[in-house]
Coordinates of C-alpha atoms in Angstrom, one line a residue:
X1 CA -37.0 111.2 -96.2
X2 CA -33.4 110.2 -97.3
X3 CA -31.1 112.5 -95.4
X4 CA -28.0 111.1 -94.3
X5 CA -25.0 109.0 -95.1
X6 CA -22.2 107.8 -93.1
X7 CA -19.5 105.4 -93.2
X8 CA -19.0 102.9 -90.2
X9 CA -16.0 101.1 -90.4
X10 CA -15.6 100.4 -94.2
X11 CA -19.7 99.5 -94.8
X12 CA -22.0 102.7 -96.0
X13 CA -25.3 103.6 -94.2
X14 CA -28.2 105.5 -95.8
X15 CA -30.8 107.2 -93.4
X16 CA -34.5 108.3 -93.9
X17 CA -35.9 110.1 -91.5
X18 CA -39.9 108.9 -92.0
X19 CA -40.6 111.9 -90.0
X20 CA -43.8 112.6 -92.0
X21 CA -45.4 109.3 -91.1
X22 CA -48.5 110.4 -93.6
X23 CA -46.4 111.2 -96.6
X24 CA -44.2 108.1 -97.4
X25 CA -42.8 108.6 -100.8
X26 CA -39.4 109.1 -101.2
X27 CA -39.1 112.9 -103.6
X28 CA -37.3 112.4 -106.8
X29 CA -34.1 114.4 -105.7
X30 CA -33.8 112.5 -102.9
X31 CA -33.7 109.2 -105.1
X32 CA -31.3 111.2 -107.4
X33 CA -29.1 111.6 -104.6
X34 CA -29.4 107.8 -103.5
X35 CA -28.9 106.8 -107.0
X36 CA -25.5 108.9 -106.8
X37 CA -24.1 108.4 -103.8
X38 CA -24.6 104.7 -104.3
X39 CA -22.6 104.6 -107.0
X40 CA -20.2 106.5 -105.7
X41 CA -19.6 104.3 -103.2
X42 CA -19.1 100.6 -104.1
X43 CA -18.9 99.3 -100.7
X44 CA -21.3 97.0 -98.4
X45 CA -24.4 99.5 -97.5
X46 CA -27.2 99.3 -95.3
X47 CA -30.3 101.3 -95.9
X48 CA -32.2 102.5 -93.1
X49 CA -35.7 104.0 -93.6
X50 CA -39.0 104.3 -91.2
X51 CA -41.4 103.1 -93.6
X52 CA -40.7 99.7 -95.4
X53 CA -39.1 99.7 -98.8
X54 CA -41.4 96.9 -100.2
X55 CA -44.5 96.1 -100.7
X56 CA -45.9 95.7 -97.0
X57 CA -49.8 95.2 -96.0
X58 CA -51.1 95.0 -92.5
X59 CA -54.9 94.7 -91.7
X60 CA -55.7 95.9 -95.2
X61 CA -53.9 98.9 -94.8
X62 CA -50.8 100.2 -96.8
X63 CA -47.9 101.0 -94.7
X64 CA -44.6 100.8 -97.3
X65 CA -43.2 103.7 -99.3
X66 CA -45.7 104.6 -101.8
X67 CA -42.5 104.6 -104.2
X68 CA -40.8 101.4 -103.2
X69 CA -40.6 99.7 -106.5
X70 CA -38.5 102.5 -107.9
X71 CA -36.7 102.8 -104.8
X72 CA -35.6 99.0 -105.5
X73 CA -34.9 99.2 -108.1
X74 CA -31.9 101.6 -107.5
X75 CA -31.3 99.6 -105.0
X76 CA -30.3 96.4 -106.8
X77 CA -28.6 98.1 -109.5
X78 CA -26.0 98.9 -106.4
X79 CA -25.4 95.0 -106.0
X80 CA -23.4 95.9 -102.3
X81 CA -26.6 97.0 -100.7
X82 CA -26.9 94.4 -98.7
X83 CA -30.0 95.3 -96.1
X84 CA -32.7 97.7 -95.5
X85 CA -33.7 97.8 -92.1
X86 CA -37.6 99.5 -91.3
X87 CA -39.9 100.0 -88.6
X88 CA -43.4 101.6 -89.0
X89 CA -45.7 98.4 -89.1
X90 CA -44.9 97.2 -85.3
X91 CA -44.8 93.9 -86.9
X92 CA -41.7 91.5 -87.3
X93 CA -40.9 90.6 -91.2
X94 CA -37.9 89.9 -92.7
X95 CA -38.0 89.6 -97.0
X96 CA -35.2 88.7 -99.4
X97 CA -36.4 90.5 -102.7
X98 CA -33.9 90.3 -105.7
X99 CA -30.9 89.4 -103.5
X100 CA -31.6 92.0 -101.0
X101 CA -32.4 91.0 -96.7
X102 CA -35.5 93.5 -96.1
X103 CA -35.6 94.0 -92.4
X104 CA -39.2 95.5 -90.2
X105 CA -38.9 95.2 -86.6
X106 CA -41.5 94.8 -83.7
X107 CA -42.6 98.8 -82.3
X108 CA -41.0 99.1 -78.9
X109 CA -44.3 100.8 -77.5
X110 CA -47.0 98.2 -78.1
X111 CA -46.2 94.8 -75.7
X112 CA -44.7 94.8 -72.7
X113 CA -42.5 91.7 -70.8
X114 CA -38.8 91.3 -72.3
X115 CA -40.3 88.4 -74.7
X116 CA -41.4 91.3 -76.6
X117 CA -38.4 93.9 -76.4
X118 CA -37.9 95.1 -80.1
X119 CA -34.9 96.9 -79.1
X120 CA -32.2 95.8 -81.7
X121 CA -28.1 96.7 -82.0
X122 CA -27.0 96.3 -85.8

């Protein structure tokens, strides 16, 4: 699921891909390489990953990384991670856990009328 990296103007960027939608934990080598590159790194980073990185419920259903506490946990020993950004639920939430701004935005496929656009520029 974490696959990419890049650097936009001076602030790092971490990508999952959440491709699998049915599989949502994050392998051990691909935490080894989070926990690496991180600390490589020490600059303002924003995580971006399909499935949320906490703990998320919707209608009694599990729809976070299986994984997430360990995946935070790496996260906060990197204190310039600043945000993780999701989608996944089609749900609006925003959660500050440990310091950190967790972001889940609104699907763009289930309302329609601009009230309800989800489309977001970061």
């Amino acid at each position: 699921m974490l696959d990419a990296n890049y650097d936009a103007e001076g602030t790092d960027h971490f990508f999952a891909e959440g491709s699998d939608w049915e599989n949502d934990n994050i392998p051990e080598e691909e935490l080894a390489w989070l926990r690496d590159d991180l600390a490589q790194n020490k600059k303002p980073t924003v995580v971006f990953c399909h499935h949320p990185l906490y703990e998320f419920y919707k209608e009694g259903s599990k729809f976070h990384v299986t994984n997430f506490a360990e995946v935070q946990q790496i996260l906060q020993e990197n204190s310039w991670v600043v945000a993780c950004l999701h989608g996944h639920v089609h749900k609006e939430d925003v959660s500050i856990i440990n310091g950190i701004t967790y972001i889940t935005r609104l699907g763009m496929v289930d309302f329609s009328g601009i009230e309800n656009n989800a489309f977001s520029i970061v």
